[in-house]
Amino acid sequence: MGSPRTTSRRPLRTVAAITTALVAGIAPLTVAATATAATQTAASSATSVTPAAANAAATGLVAATDADQAAPERVILTPPEHPDTEQSFTWRTGANVNDGKVSIREAGKADAAWRTIDSHANEQLDSAGVPTRTHSATVDGLAPGTEYEYFVGNGTAVSDTYRFTTAGKAGDPFTFIYFGDAQNDLTEKWTPVVKQAFDTFPDAVGTVNAGDLVNTGGNDGEWTEWFGAMDGYSQSRNVIAAPGNHEYGGDAFLKVWKSNFEYDANGPKEDAATGGTSEGELQKAAYEKQMAIALEETAYYTDYQGVRFISLNASRDQAVELMTPTDLPPCHIACPNPSALWLDMQSRWLDSILANNPNKWAVAVFHQPVFSTAEGRDEVDVRESWLPVFQRNDIDLVLMGHDHTYGRGFVNTDATDTPGVTTGPVYTVAVSGPKYYELQPEDDNVWTQNGATMVTRAGHTSTFQGITVTDDQIRYESIVAAKWDGESTTDKEVGDTLDAFTITKYDNGEKYVTEDGMPIPAEGTGTPTTVPPNTDEEPAEQPAEVALGHQVIGTFTSPTAGLPGPTTVNPTTHVVYVADQASGSKGTVQAIDPVTGEVIDEFDVGAPVRDLAYDSSFNGVLVAIEGGKIASYLTNPAVFGTPYIEPIPVGASVRSLQYDGYRGLVYLGLDNGTIMWLDAEGFELKGTFSAGSNLRGMRIDDITGVLYATFDNADDDSVGLRLYETRNEMNVLKEYKLDRNAGPVDIDMEKGLAYVGHTSAEAGHGGLSVVDLIDDTVTHYATDDFGGAIGGVGVDAGKGIAYLSSTAKSPAPMIVVGRQQAPRITASPVAQYGESGSTVTFSAAALGIPAPTVAWESRAAGSASWVPVEGATSGSLDVTASDAVHLTQYRAVFTNTIEGVDYSTHSGTATLVIAGYVAPGTPDGEGEGGGQVGGTPDTTTAGGETLAATGSEPLLPTFAALALMLLGVGAALYRQRRREQSR
């Protein structure tokens, strides 16, 4: 009924010993069908409390004893958005204590009066049977780089007095400690790791924690252990933390987390453009509103001495209850995937705060990694959503956990010609606690399978990382902290450096990541790769809405199946899979490159294939095999065709199969018209339903549980498609009359469309029916170009493309059909530095059907007008860098024509910043910054040729000219200040 899933999406079991139970359960075929705490601003108070006046026996850490306990415990510092002038504090008391204050003054000034700031009392919690609450306050008006002393409490009891130092100016060196999962045996085995970390890096200003701080978020005893390990550190150094999946254990709404930590509510916000009246649009708006609240204090950022630290919340499966509004509107068709929306909201926010980062450096921390290191793990959706943002914005460090191993590496496109020297982001996974998992194979793992390289790896090894930031460098060191089980894969001893590298970033935009022992390339020896900060870019334009329509956009002749049949698509890689259903065949499954149309790999299942369905839970395909067997096979190129579940005899002839990963159920459609569902854990029969003997194909939307079933109708205008609510006793939600011989089906739940192939080879009766499930319309495309005798349909919803396999191979073994759509920007150009005289390349891409053309435009600094770049009509644009094009912006405009109407969509903008630019009139030695550019650039090139931009610029208003002059002077002064700071 459109409600979100209540459990994580579960992968199919790989155990083949389920056959006996499966056959025993199915054979009779007589089983009856079974049917949030918001952040507040602390107010200043005129009263003052001193430690002596309070006369309290305060301690840094005590166990909560009763609801009246006033003595503060678990005192912790967390950084606000601006930690140079602000500081946040949190502590815990009994629940009956509702008041509290922070008393603070500059350290070393014993005669100075204490400034007091009222705290706000957070929600009451049950802590091991004791009612407790925390108190939080954020103090503002502090001086940068200044040491303060403080205590917290009320008139009854206060804490000890502690000291901390506010953040200084950008470029001032500092060190922080990065911890992977602590999670288990915190007192015995994590406490010594923390001590060792601070002994090794005694000047560390704080810690960055990549989730799973405890094993069970609702277990107060574990939090007592965690705060115990941090006692003496958390009161004087800031704690940055991202939640892991274990923080949700026993605390589905993260009440304990949000009570323990006070972070600014500067995270993702609901999309103001979200609207519409359909069920899916209403539900999406409701989700986004709730998610904006749910993400508070888990997705946030803080700017510390030239570094933007960003926390993200990757625990989308565990956050279902937290992200779901209590008044969620119902939805049945084209409903939002809450997990995908959770990641997408953060992705859009992440892109924005990286693109508008005023700092030189950026570091992200979250739990589930974009590149997994442990066996059996792969966070495909996290990688798909966030990795492009990290790469596009050239973030510096991405710190992760979850896999209880150590791994560090880079994306292969960031490699240089020099081994040991790369550019681009660095990705790390670490564990600080004693719980370990096995490493993936060194030569075949998630990194190698997804275009990345793991430089350093270690299993069964606890580490901590000390990371030192200076003006132009980040120095990273991973230290072996413990080898608790004696099975460590590294010969490094406890206390040794396991891994080390240096990131160097010059002001001209060059950036290098160098392994220890490698010389750091000098400035000016390479190509600028760093994205310039604060270039004020405009986002990509949203595509126009186009009336629903489809057209053939190509054919593939490469499939060699005797009878091309069942077809499916990997929505991440867009690879198409087609299987042979010819009698007597080996059931060859072929992978087709969607760009070239060529076969890139294949494997045999041993007998004709009756159905094929891609499933992301294990990155493979489910297969129904002639002879009453089902199986699954991996499709990752490195292990392509490897059985995930060996063929299992079902005891009945299976025509179609589907997997509802959110409920862990496998649905089988049998030749006799029975739909049955099995538990994926043990393949125990859970229920059956008689759909009708002409049952043909099935697909399930496992967000809503709606099952789409087609029926081989003998007559035109008779029922060929039914929608069953599997979570509502197989109620028929809708049914549609189609032309005769409805066959294979696939669905696009982003747009609410069902694609039904017709198996008839008769002219005018084959092809494709597209069912608009929202407007309840059916369009049958039956002309010869849409093919005849359709044996399989696979839909790539992300691209709006359907692949039809034709058993008659008419007009080809596979026909490619596209949904007409205005150009949609898939990649915008990125702002870049350029050395004068060098060639800078911008690139952009868009998807549109029919395929769009492209034209580039430029806008000089300070101008409001865009002018075309003559001859620039490819996806990339070459620009010769010079002072004349300093701060010029570029964008690509994509255009296609649909039914006689032109549709255009422009990309986001990208600014060219000339390294070392000196504004006219700037004194010698004070340049290197931004400035004004007059006129239209005449050095822009496309395809390597020098071109002249056309058009003329209007005169700038006086105020615009003045603004540009100030921009140039201000940038010069900024650069001068940077040089002074670095001395």
CSV table of N, CA and C in Angstrom, one decimal, residues 545-591:
chain,number,residue,atom,x,y,z
A,545,GLU,N,9.0,19.4,-19.3
A,545,GLU,CA,8.2,18.2,-19.3
A,545,GLU,C,7.7,18.0,-20.8
A,546,VAL,N,7.7,16.8,-21.2
A,546,VAL,CA,7.4,16.4,-22.6
A,546,VAL,C,6.2,15.4,-22.5
A,547,ALA,N,5.3,15.6,-23.4
A,547,ALA,CA,4.2,14.6,-23.5
A,547,ALA,C,4.7,13.2,-23.7
A,548,LEU,N,4.1,12.2,-23.1
A,548,LEU,CA,4.5,10.8,-23.2
A,548,LEU,C,4.5,10.4,-24.6
A,549,GLY,N,5.6,9.8,-25.0
A,549,GLY,CA,5.8,9.2,-26.4
A,549,GLY,C,7.0,8.4,-26.5
A,550,HIS,N,7.1,7.5,-27.4
A,550,HIS,CA,8.2,6.6,-27.5
A,550,HIS,C,8.6,6.5,-29.0
A,551,GLN,N,9.9,6.2,-29.2
A,551,GLN,CA,10.3,6.0,-30.6
A,551,GLN,C,11.5,5.0,-30.6
A,552,VAL,N,11.7,4.3,-31.7
A,552,VAL,CA,12.8,3.4,-31.8
A,552,VAL,C,14.1,4.3,-32.1
A,553,ILE,N,15.1,4.0,-31.3
A,553,ILE,CA,16.3,4.8,-31.4
A,553,ILE,C,17.5,4.0,-31.8
A,554,GLY,N,17.3,2.7,-32.0
A,554,GLY,CA,18.4,1.9,-32.5
A,554,GLY,C,18.1,0.4,-32.4
A,555,THR,N,19.0,-0.4,-33.0
A,555,THR,CA,18.9,-1.9,-32.9
A,555,THR,C,20.2,-2.5,-32.6
A,556,PHE,N,20.2,-3.7,-32.0
A,556,PHE,CA,21.4,-4.4,-31.7
A,556,PHE,C,21.4,-5.7,-32.5
A,557,THR,N,22.4,-6.0,-33.3
A,557,THR,CA,22.5,-7.2,-34.1
A,557,THR,C,23.4,-8.2,-33.5
A,558,SER,N,24.1,-7.9,-32.4
A,558,SER,CA,25.1,-8.8,-31.9
A,558,SER,C,24.6,-10.0,-31.1
A,559,PRO,N,23.4,-10.0,-30.4
A,559,PRO,CA,23.0,-11.2,-29.7
A,559,PRO,C,22.9,-12.4,-30.7
A,560,THR,N,23.4,-13.5,-30.2
A,560,THR,CA,23.5,-14.7,-31.1
A,560,THR,C,22.6,-15.8,-30.6
A,561,ALA,N,21.7,-15.5,-29.7
A,561,ALA,CA,20.7,-16.5,-29.2
A,561,ALA,C,19.9,-17.0,-30.4
A,562,GLY,N,19.6,-18.4,-30.3
A,562,GLY,CA,18.7,-18.9,-31.3
A,562,GLY,C,17.3,-18.3,-31.2
A,563,LEU,N,16.8,-18.1,-30.0
A,563,LEU,CA,15.6,-17.4,-29.8
A,563,LEU,C,15.8,-16.3,-28.7
A,564,PRO,N,16.2,-15.1,-29.1
A,564,PRO,CA,16.4,-14.1,-28.1
A,564,PRO,C,15.1,-13.9,-27.2
A,565,GLY,N,15.3,-14.1,-25.9
A,565,GLY,CA,14.1,-14.0,-25.0
A,565,GLY,C,14.3,-13.1,-23.8
A,566,PRO,N,14.2,-13.7,-22.6
A,566,PRO,CA,14.2,-12.9,-21.4
A,566,PRO,C,15.3,-11.9,-21.4
A,567,THR,N,14.9,-10.7,-21.0
A,567,THR,CA,15.9,-9.5,-21.0
A,567,THR,C,15.7,-8.7,-19.7
A,568,THR,N,16.9,-8.2,-19.3
A,568,THR,CA,16.9,-7.4,-18.0
A,568,THR,C,18.1,-6.4,-18.1
A,569,VAL,N,18.1,-5.4,-17.3
A,569,VAL,CA,19.1,-4.4,-17.3
A,569,VAL,C,19.6,-4.1,-15.9
A,570,ASN,N,20.9,-3.9,-15.8
A,570,ASN,CA,21.6,-3.4,-14.6
A,570,ASN,C,21.4,-1.9,-14.5
A,571,PRO,N,20.6,-1.4,-13.6
A,571,PRO,CA,20.3,0.0,-13.6
A,571,PRO,C,21.5,0.9,-13.2
A,572,THR,N,22.6,0.3,-12.7
A,572,THR,CA,23.8,1.1,-12.3
A,572,THR,C,24.8,1.2,-13.4
A,573,THR,N,25.1,0.0,-14.0
A,573,THR,CA,26.1,0.0,-15.1
A,573,THR,C,25.4,0.2,-16.5
A,574,HIS,N,24.0,0.0,-16.5
A,574,HIS,CA,23.2,0.1,-17.7
A,574,HIS,C,23.5,-1.1,-18.7
A,575,VAL,N,24.2,-2.1,-18.3
A,575,VAL,CA,24.5,-3.3,-19.1
A,575,VAL,C,23.2,-4.0,-19.3
A,576,VAL,N,22.9,-4.5,-20.5
A,576,VAL,CA,21.7,-5.3,-20.9
A,576,VAL,C,22.0,-6.8,-20.9
A,577,TYR,N,21.2,-7.6,-20.4
A,577,TYR,CA,21.4,-9.0,-20.4
A,577,TYR,C,20.2,-9.7,-21.2
A,578,VAL,N,20.5,-10.6,-22.1
A,578,VAL,CA,19.5,-11.3,-22.9
A,578,VAL,C,19.8,-12.8,-22.9
A,579,ALA,N,18.8,-13.6,-22.8
A,579,ALA,CA,19.0,-15.0,-22.7
A,579,ALA,C,18.4,-15.8,-23.8
A,580,ASP,N,18.9,-17.0,-24.1
A,580,ASP,CA,18.4,-17.8,-25.2
A,580,ASP,C,17.3,-18.7,-24.6
A,581,GLN,N,16.1,-18.7,-25.2
A,581,GLN,CA,15.1,-19.5,-24.8
A,581,GLN,C,14.7,-20.6,-25.8
A,582,ALA,N,15.6,-20.8,-26.8
A,582,ALA,CA,15.4,-21.8,-27.8
A,582,ALA,C,15.4,-23.2,-27.2
A,583,SER,N,14.5,-24.1,-27.7
A,583,SER,CA,14.4,-25.4,-27.2
A,583,SER,C,15.7,-26.1,-27.5
A,584,GLY,N,16.3,-26.9,-26.6
A,584,GLY,CA,17.5,-27.6,-26.8
A,584,GLY,C,18.8,-26.8,-26.6
A,585,SER,N,18.6,-25.5,-26.4
A,585,SER,CA,19.8,-24.6,-26.2
A,585,SER,C,20.4,-24.8,-24.9
A,586,LYS,N,21.6,-24.2,-24.7
A,586,LYS,CA,22.3,-24.2,-23.4
A,586,LYS,C,21.9,-23.1,-22.5
A,587,GLY,N,21.0,-22.3,-23.0
A,587,GLY,CA,20.5,-21.2,-22.2
A,587,GLY,C,21.6,-20.1,-22.0
A,588,THR,N,22.2,-19.7,-23.1
A,588,THR,CA,23.3,-18.7,-23.0
A,588,THR,C,22.7,-17.4,-22.6
A,589,VAL,N,23.4,-16.7,-21.6
A,589,VAL,CA,23.0,-15.4,-21.2
A,589,VAL,C,24.2,-14.5,-21.6
A,590,GLN,N,23.8,-13.5,-22.4
A,590,GLN,CA,24.8,-12.6,-23.0
A,590,GLN,C,24.7,-11.2,-22.4
A,591,ALA,N,25.8,-10.5,-22.1
A,591,ALA,CA,25.8,-9.1,-21.6
A,591,ALA,C,26.1,-8.2,-22.8
